[in-house]
PDB file of C-alpha atoms and ligand atoms in Angstrom:
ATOM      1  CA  UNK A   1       0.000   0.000   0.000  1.00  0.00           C
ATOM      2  CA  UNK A   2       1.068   3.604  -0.628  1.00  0.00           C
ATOM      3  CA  UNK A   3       2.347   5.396   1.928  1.00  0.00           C
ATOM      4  CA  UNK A   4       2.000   9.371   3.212  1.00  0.00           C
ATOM      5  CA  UNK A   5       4.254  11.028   5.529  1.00  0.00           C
ATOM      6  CA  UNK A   6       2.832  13.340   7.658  1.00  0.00           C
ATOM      7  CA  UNK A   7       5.625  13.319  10.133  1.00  0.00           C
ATOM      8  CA  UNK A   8       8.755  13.244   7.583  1.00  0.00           C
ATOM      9  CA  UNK A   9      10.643  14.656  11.002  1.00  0.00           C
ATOM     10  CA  UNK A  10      10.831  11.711  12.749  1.00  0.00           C
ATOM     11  CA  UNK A  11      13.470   9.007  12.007  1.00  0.00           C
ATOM     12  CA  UNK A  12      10.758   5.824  13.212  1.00  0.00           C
ATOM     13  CA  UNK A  13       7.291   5.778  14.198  1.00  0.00           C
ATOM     14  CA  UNK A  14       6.255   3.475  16.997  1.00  0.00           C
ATOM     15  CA  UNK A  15       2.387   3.280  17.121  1.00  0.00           C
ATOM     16  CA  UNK A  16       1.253   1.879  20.633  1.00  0.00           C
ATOM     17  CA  UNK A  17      -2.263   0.099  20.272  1.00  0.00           C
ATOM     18  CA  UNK A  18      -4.711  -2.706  21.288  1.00  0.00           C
ATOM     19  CA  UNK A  19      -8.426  -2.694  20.753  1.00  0.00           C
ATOM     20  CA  UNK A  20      -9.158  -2.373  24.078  1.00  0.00           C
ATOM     21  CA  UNK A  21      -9.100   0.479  26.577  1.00  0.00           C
ATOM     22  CA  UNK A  22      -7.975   0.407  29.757  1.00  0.00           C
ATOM     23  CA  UNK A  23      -5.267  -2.201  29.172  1.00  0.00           C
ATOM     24  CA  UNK A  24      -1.992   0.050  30.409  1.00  0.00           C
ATOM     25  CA  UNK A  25      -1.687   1.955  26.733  1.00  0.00           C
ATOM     26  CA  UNK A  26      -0.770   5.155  27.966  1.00  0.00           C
ATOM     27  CA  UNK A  27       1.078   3.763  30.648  1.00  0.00           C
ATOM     28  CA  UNK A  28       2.822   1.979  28.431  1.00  0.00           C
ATOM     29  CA  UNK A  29       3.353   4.833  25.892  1.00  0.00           C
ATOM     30  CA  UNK A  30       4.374   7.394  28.921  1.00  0.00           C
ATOM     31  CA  UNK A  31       7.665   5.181  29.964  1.00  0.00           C
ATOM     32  CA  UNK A  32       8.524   3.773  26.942  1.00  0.00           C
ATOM     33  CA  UNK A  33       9.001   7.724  26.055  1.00  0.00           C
ATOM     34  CA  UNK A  34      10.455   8.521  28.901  1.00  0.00           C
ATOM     35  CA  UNK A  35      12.891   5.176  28.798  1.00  0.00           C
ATOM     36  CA  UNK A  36      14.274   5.981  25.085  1.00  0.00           C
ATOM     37  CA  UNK A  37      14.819   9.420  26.195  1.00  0.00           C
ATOM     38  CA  UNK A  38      17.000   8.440  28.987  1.00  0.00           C
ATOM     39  CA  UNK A  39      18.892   6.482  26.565  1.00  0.00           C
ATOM     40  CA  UNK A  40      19.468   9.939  24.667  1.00  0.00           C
ATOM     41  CA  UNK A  41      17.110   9.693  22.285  1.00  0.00           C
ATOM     42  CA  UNK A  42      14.945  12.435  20.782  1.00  0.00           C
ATOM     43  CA  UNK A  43      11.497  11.411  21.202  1.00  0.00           C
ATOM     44  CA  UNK A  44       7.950  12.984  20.399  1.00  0.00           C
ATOM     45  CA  UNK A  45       4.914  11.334  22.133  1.00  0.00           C
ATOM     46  CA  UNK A  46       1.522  12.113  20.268  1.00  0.00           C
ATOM     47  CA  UNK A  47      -1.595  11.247  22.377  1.00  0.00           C
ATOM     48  CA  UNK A  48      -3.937  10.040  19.567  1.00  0.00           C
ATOM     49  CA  UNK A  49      -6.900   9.087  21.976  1.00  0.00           C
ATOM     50  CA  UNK A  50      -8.843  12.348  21.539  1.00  0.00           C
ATOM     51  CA  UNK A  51     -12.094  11.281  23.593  1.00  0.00           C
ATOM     52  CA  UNK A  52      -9.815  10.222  27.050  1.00  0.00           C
ATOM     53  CA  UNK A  53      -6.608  12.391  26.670  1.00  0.00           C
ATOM     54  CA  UNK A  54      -4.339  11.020  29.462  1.00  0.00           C
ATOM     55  CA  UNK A  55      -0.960  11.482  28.380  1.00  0.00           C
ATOM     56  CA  UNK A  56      -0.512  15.123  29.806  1.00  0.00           C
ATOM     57  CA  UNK A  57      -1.245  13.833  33.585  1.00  0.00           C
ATOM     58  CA  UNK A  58       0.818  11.088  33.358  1.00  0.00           C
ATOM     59  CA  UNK A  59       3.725  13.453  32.241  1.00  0.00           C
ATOM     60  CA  UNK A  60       2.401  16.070  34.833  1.00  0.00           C
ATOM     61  CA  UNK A  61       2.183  19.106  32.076  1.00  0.00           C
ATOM     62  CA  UNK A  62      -1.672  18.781  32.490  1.00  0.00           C
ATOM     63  CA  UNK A  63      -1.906  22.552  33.651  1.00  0.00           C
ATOM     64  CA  UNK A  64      -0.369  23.791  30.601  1.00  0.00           C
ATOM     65  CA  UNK A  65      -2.087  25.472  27.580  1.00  0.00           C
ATOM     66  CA  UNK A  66      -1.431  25.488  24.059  1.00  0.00           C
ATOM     67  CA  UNK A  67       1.042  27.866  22.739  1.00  0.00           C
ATOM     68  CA  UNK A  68       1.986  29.171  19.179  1.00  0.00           C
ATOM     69  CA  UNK A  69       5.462  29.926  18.224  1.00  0.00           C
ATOM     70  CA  UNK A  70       6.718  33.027  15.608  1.00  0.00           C
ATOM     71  CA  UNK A  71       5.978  30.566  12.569  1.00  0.00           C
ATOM     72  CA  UNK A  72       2.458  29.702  13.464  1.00  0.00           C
ATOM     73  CA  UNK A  73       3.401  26.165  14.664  1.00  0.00           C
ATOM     74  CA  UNK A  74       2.099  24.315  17.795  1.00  0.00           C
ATOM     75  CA  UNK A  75       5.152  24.201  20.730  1.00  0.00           C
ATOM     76  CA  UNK A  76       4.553  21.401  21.873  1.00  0.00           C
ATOM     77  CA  UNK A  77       4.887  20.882  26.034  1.00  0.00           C
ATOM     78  CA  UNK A  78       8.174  19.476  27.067  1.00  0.00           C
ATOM     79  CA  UNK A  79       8.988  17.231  30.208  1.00  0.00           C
ATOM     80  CA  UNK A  80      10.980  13.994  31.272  1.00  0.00           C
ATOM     81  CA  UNK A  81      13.161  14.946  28.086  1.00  0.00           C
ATOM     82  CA  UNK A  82      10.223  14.529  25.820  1.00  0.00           C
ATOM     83  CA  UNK A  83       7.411  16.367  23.521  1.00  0.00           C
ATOM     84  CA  UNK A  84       4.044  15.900  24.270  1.00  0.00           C
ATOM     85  CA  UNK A  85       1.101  16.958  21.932  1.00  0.00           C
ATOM     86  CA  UNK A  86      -2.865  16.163  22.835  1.00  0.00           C
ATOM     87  CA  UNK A  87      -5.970  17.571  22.248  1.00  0.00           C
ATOM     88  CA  UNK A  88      -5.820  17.564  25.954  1.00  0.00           C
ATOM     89  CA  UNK A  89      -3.556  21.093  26.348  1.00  0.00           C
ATOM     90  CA  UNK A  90      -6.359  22.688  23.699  1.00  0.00           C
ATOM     91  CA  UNK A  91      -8.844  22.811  25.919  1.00  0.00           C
ATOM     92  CA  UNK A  92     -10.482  25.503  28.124  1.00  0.00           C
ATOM     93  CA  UNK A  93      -9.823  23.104  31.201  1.00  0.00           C
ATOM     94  CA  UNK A  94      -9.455  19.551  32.335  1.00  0.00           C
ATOM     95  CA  UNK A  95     -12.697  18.433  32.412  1.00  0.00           C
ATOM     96  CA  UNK A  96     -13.777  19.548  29.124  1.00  0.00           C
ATOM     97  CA  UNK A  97     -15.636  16.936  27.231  1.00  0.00           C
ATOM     98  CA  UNK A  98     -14.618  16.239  23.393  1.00  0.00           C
ATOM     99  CA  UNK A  99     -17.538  15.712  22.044  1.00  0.00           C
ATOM    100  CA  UNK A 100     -16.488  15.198  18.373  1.00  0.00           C
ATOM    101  CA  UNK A 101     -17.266  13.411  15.462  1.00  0.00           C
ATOM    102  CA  UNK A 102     -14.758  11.120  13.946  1.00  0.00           C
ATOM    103  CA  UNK A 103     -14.046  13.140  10.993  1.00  0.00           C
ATOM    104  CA  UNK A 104     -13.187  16.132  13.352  1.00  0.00           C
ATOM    105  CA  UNK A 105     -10.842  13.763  15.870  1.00  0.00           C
ATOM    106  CA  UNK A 106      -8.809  12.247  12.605  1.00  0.00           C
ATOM    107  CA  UNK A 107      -8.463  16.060  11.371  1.00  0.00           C
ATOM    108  CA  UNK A 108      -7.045  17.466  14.629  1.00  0.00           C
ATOM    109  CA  UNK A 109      -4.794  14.941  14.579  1.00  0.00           C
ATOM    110  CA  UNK A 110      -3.761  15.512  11.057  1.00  0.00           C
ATOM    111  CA  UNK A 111      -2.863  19.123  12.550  1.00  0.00           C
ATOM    112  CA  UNK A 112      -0.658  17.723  15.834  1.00  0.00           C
ATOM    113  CA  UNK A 113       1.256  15.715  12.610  1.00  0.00           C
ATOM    114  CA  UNK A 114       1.750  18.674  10.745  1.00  0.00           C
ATOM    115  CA  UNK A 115       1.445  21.350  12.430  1.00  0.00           C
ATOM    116  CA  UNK A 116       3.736  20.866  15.559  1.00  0.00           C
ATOM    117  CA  UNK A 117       6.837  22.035  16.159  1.00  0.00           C
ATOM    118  CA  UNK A 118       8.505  18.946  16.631  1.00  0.00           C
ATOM    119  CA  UNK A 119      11.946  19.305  15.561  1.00  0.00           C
ATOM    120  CA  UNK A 120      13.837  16.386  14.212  1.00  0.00           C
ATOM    121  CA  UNK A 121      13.401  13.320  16.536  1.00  0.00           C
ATOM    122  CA  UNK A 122      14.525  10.245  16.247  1.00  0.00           C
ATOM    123  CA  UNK A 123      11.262   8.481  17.653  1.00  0.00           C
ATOM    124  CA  UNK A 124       7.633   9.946  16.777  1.00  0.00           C
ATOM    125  CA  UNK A 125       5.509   7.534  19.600  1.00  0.00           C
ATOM    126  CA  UNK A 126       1.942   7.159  19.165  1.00  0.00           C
ATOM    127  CA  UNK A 127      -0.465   6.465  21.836  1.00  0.00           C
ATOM    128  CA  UNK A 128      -3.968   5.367  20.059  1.00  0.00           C
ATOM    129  CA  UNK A 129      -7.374   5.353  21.103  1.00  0.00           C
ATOM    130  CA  UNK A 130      -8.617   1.848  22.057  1.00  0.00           C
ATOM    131  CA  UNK A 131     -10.539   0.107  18.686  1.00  0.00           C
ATOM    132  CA  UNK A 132     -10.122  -0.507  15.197  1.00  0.00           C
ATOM    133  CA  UNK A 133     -11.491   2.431  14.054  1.00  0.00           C
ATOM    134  CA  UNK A 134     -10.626   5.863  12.137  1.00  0.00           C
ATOM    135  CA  UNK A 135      -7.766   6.849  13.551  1.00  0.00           C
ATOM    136  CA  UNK A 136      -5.891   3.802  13.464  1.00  0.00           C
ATOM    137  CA  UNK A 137      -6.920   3.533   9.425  1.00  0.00           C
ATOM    138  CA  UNK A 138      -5.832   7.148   9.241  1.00  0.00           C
ATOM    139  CA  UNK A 139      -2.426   6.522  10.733  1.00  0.00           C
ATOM    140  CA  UNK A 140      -1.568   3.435   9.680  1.00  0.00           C
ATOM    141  CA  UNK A 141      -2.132   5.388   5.644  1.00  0.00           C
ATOM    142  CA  UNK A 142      -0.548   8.874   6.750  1.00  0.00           C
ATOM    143  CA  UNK A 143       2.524   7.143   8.583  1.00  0.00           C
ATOM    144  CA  UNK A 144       5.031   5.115   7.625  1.00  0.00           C
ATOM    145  CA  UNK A 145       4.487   2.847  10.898  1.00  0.00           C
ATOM    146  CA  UNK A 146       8.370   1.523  11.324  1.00  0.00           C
ATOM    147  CA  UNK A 147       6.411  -0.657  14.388  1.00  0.00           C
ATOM    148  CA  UNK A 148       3.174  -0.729  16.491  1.00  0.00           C
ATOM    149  CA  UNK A 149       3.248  -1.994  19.938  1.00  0.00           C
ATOM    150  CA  UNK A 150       0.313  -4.128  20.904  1.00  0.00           C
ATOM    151  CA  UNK A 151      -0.638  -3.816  24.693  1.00  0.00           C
ATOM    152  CA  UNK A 152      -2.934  -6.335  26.230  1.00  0.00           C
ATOM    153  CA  UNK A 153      -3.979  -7.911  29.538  1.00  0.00           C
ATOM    154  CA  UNK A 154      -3.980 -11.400  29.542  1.00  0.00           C
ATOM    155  CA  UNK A 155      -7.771 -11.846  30.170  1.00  0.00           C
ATOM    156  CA  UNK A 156      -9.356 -13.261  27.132  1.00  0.00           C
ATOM    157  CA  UNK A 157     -11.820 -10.048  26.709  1.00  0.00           C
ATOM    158  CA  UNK A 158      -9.252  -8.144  26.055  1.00  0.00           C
ATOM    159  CA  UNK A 159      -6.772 -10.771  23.900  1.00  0.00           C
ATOM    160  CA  UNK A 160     -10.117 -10.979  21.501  1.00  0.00           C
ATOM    161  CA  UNK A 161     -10.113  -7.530  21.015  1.00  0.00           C
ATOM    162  CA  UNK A 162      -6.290  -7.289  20.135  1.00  0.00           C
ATOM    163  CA  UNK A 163      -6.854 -10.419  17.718  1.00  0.00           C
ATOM    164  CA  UNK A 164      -9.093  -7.728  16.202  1.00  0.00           C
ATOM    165  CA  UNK A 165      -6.363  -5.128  15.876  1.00  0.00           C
ATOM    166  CA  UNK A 166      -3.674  -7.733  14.960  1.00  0.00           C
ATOM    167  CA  UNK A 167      -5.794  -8.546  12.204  1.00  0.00           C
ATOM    168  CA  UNK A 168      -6.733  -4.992  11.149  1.00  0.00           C
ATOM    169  CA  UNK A 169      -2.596  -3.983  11.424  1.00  0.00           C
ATOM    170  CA  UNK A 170      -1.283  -7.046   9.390  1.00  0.00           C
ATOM    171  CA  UNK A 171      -4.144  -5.641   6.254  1.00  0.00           C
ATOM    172  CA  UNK A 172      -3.326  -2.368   6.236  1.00  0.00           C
ATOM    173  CA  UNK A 173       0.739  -3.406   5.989  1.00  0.00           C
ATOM    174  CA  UNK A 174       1.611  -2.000   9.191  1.00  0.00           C
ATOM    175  CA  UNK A 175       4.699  -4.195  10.995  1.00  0.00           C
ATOM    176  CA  UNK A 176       3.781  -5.253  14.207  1.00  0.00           C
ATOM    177  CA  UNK A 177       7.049  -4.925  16.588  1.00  0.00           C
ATOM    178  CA  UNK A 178       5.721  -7.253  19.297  1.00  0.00           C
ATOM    179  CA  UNK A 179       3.302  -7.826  22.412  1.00  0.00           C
ATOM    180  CA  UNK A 180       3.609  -6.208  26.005  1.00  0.00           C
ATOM    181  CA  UNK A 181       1.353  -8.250  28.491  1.00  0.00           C
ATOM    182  CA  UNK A 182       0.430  -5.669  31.192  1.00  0.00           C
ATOM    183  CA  UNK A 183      -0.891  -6.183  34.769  1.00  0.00           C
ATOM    184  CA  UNK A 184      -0.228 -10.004  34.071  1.00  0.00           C
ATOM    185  CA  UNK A 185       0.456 -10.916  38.113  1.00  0.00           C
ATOM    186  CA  UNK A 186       0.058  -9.317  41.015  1.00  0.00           C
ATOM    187  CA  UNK A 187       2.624  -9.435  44.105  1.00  0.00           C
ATOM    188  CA  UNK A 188       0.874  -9.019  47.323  1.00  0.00           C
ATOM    189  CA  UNK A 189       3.532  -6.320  48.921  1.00  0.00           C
ATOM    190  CA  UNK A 190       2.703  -7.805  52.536  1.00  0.00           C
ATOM    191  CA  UNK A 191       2.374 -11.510  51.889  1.00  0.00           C
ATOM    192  CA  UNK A 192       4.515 -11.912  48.789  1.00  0.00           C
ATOM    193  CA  UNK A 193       1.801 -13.973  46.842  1.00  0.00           C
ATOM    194  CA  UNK A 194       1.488 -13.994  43.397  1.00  0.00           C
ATOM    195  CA  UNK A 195      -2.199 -13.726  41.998  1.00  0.00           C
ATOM    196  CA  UNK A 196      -2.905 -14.268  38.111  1.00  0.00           C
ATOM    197  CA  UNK A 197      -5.682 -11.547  38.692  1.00  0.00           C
ATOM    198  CA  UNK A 198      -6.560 -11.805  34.709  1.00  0.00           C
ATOM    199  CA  UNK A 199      -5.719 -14.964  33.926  1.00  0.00           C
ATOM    200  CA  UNK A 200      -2.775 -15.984  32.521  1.00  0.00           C
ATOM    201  CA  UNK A 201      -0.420 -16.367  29.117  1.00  0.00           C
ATOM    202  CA  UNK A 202      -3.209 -14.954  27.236  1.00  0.00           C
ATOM    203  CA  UNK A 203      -0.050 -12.202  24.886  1.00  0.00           C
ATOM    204  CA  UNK A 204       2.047 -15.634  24.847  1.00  0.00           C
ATOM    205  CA  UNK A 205      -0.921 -17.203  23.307  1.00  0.00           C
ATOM    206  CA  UNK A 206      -1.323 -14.677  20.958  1.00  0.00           C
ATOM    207  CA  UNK A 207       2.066 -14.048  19.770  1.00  0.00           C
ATOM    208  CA  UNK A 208       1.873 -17.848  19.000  1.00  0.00           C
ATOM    209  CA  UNK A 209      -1.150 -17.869  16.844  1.00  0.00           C
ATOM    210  CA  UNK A 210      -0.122 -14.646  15.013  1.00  0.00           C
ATOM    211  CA  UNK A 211       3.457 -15.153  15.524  1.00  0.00           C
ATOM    212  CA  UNK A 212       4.405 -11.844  16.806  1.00  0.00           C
ATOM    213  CA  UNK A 213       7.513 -11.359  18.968  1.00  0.00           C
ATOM    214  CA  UNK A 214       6.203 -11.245  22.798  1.00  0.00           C
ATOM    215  CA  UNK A 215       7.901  -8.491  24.193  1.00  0.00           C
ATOM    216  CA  UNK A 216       7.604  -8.651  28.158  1.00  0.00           C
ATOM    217  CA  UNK A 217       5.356  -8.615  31.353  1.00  0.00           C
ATOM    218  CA  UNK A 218       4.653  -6.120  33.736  1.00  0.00           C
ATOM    219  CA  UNK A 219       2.980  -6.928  36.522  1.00  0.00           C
ATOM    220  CA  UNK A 220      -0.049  -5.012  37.985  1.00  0.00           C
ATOM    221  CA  UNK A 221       1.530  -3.289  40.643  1.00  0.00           C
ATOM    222  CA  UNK A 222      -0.050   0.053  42.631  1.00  0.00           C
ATOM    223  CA  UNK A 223       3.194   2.044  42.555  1.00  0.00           C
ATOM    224  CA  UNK A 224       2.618   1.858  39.155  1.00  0.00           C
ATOM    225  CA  UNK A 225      -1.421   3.524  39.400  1.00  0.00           C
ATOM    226  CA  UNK A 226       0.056   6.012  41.775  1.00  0.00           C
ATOM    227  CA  UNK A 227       3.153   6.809  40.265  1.00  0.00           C
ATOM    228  CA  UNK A 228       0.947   7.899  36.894  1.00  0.00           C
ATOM    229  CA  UNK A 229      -1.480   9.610  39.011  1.00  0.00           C
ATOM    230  CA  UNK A 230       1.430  11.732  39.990  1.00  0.00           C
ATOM    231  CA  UNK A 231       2.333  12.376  36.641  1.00  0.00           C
ATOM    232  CA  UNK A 232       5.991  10.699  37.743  1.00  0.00           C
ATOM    233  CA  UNK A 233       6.363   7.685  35.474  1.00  0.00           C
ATOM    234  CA  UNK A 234       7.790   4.648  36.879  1.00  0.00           C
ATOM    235  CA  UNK A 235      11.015   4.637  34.629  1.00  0.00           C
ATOM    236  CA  UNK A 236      11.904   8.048  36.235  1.00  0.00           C
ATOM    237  CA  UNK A 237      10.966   7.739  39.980  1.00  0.00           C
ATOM    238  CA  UNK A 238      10.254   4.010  40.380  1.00  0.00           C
ATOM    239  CA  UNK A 239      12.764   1.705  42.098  1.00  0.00           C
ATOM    240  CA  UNK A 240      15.102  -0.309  39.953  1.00  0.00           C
ATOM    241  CA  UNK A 241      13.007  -3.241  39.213  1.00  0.00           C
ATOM    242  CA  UNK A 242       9.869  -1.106  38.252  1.00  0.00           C
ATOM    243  CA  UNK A 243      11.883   0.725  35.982  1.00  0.00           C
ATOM    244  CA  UNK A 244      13.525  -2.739  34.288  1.00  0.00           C
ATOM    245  CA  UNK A 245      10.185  -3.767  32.970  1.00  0.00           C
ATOM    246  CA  UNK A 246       9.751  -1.013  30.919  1.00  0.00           C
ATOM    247  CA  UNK A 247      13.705  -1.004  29.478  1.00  0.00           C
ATOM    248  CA  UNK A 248      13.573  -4.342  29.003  1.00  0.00           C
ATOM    249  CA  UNK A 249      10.476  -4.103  26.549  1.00  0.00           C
ATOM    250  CA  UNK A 250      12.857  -1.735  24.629  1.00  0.00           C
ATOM    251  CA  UNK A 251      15.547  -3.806  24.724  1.00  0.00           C
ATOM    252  CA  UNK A 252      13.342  -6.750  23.504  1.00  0.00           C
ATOM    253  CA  UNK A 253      11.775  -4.514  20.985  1.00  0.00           C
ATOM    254  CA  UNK A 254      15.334  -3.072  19.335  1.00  0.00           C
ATOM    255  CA  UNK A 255      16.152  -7.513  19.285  1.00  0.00           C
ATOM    256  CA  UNK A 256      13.252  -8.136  17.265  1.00  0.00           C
ATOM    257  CA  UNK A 257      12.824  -5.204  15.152  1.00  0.00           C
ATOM    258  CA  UNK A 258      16.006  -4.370  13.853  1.00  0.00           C
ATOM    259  CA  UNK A 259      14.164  -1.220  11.235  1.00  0.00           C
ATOM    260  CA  UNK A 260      14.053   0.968  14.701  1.00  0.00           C
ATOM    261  CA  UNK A 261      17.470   0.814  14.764  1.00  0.00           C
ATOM    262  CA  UNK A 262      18.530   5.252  14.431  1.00  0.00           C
TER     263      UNK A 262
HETATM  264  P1  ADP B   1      -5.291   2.625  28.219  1.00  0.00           P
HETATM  265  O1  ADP B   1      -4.446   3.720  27.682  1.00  0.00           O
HETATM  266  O2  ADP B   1      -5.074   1.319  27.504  1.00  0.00           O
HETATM  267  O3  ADP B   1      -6.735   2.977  28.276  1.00  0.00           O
HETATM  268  P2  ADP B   1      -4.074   3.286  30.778  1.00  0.00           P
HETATM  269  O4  ADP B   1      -2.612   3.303  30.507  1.00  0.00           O
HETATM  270  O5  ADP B   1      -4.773   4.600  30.888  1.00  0.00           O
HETATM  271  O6  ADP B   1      -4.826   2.345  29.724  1.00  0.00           O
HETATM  272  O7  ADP B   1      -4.268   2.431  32.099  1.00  0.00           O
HETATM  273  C1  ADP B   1      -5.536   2.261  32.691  1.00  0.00           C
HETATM  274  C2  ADP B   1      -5.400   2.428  34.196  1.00  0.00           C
HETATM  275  O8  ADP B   1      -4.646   1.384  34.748  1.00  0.00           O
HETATM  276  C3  ADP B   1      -4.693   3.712  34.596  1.00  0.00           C
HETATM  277  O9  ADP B   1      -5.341   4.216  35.711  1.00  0.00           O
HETATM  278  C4  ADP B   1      -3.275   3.274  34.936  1.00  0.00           C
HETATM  279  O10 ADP B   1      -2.684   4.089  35.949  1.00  0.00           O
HETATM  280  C5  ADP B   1      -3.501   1.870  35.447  1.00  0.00           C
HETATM  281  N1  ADP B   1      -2.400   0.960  35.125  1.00  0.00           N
HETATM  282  C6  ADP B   1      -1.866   0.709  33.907  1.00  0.00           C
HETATM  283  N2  ADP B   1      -0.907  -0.225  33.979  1.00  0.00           N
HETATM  284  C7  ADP B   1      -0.829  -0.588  35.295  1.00  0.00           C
HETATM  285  C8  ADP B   1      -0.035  -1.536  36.026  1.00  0.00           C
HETATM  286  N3  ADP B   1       0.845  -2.318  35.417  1.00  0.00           N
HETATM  287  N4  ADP B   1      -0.244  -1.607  37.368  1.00  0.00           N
HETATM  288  C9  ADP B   1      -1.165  -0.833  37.980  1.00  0.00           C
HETATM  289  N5  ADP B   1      -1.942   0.046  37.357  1.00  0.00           N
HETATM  290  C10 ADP B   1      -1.789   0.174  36.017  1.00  0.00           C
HETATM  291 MG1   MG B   2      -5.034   5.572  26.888  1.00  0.00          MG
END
């Protein structure tokens, strides 16, 4: 399939999807950002879910606005070494509701591609909305996707829904870098016992069937829930261990998809 490019700024494109919401996207998006920038790396993280913008709280620039620069671009906010852009810093204040047609959603987003001041970076991120729906069709023709990132639980529910996106991604030719399973066990902090609160192997499963690389676990942990509320990712104030999960994704990822290479 022809390809646009909408973002001819950015070296790769990592597009960070499911199907389903509420799996750990963000969360996932958020460090990942925040781990390749540690490593040095000029990164750009786009929050493309336009109806539940969380990407500014969980990089605590939330109570910034929108700004235009001399040229008539978008700056985009800055923090944790990284760019953030979301329709969440357009609006009046936190709590107002997008109400917005699909149409108007894909065209905003258009506008973050083009019209942000993003400076050359090495890594353009993408957090999507959950589904298979216009925005992901939009991206995956106006980017040249070097890899999307497939987030899951391992609970079935949400497995069937990323079968769903897996599908969608492999017919609209976009490479599929590997599978992150995310709150796979829990570690009761008093007792030390491990629960398989959503079941269990469900992204191993999957990256069997579809043969995708798996990518990692991270367990559902609450330092991780409060950390974000913070808006202080795990990779940059968690302990050492919290942090590994997320670089060792990266790690994994850079193994098995050698076109991210900069
Ligand atoms: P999505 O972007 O897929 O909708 P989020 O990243 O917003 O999902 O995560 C949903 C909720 O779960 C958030 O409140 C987040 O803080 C929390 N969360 C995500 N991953 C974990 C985890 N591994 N442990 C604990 N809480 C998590
Ligand atoms: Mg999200």
């Amino acid at each position: 399939m022809y390809k646009n490019n909408k973002a001819p700024y950015a070296k790769k494109i990592i597009a960070i999807t499911s199907g389903k919401g509420g799996v750990g996207k963000s969360t996932v998006s958020a460090n990942l950002c925040v781990a390749l920038a540690q490593e040095g790396y000029k990164v750009g993280l786009l929050d493309a879910d336009v109806y539940g913008p969380n990407i500014p709280r969980m990089l605590q620039v939330d109570d910034q606005r929108l700004r235009w620069n001399e040229k008539d671009k978008m700056i985009p906010s800055q923090n944790f070494g990284i760019k953030i852009m979301s329709v969440a810093l357009t609006t009046p204040s936190p709590d107002t509701p997008l109400v917005w047609r699909s149409s108007v959603a894909v065209s905003a987003l258009i506008q973050f591609l083009e019209d942000v001041d993003w400076g050359e970076l090495d890594f353009l991120v993408i957090d999507m909305p959950p589904g298979t729906g216009d925005v992901q069709l939009t991206m995956a023709q106006e980017l040249p996707i070097t890899a999307a990132l497939l987030v899951t639980t391992p609970q079935n529910i949400s497995c069937d829904d990323v079968s769903r996106a897996i599908v969608m991604l492999k017919e609209t030719n976009v490479h599929i870098g590997g599978i992150v399973e995310n709150m796979s066990f829990f570690i009761a902090p008093d007792t030390k016992k491990r629960y398989e609160i959503f079941g269990k192997g469900g992204a191993e499963k999957l990256s069997q069937i579809y043969d995708i690389p798996f990518l990692g676990k991270i367990p559902l942990d609450m330092r991780i829930r409060e950390f974000c509320d913070l808006g202080k990712p795990p990779v940059a104030s968690g302990d050492k261990n919290l942090k590994k999960y997320y670089k060792d994704i990266i790690t994994n990822l850079f193994k098995t998809c050698i076109s991210l290479k900069v």
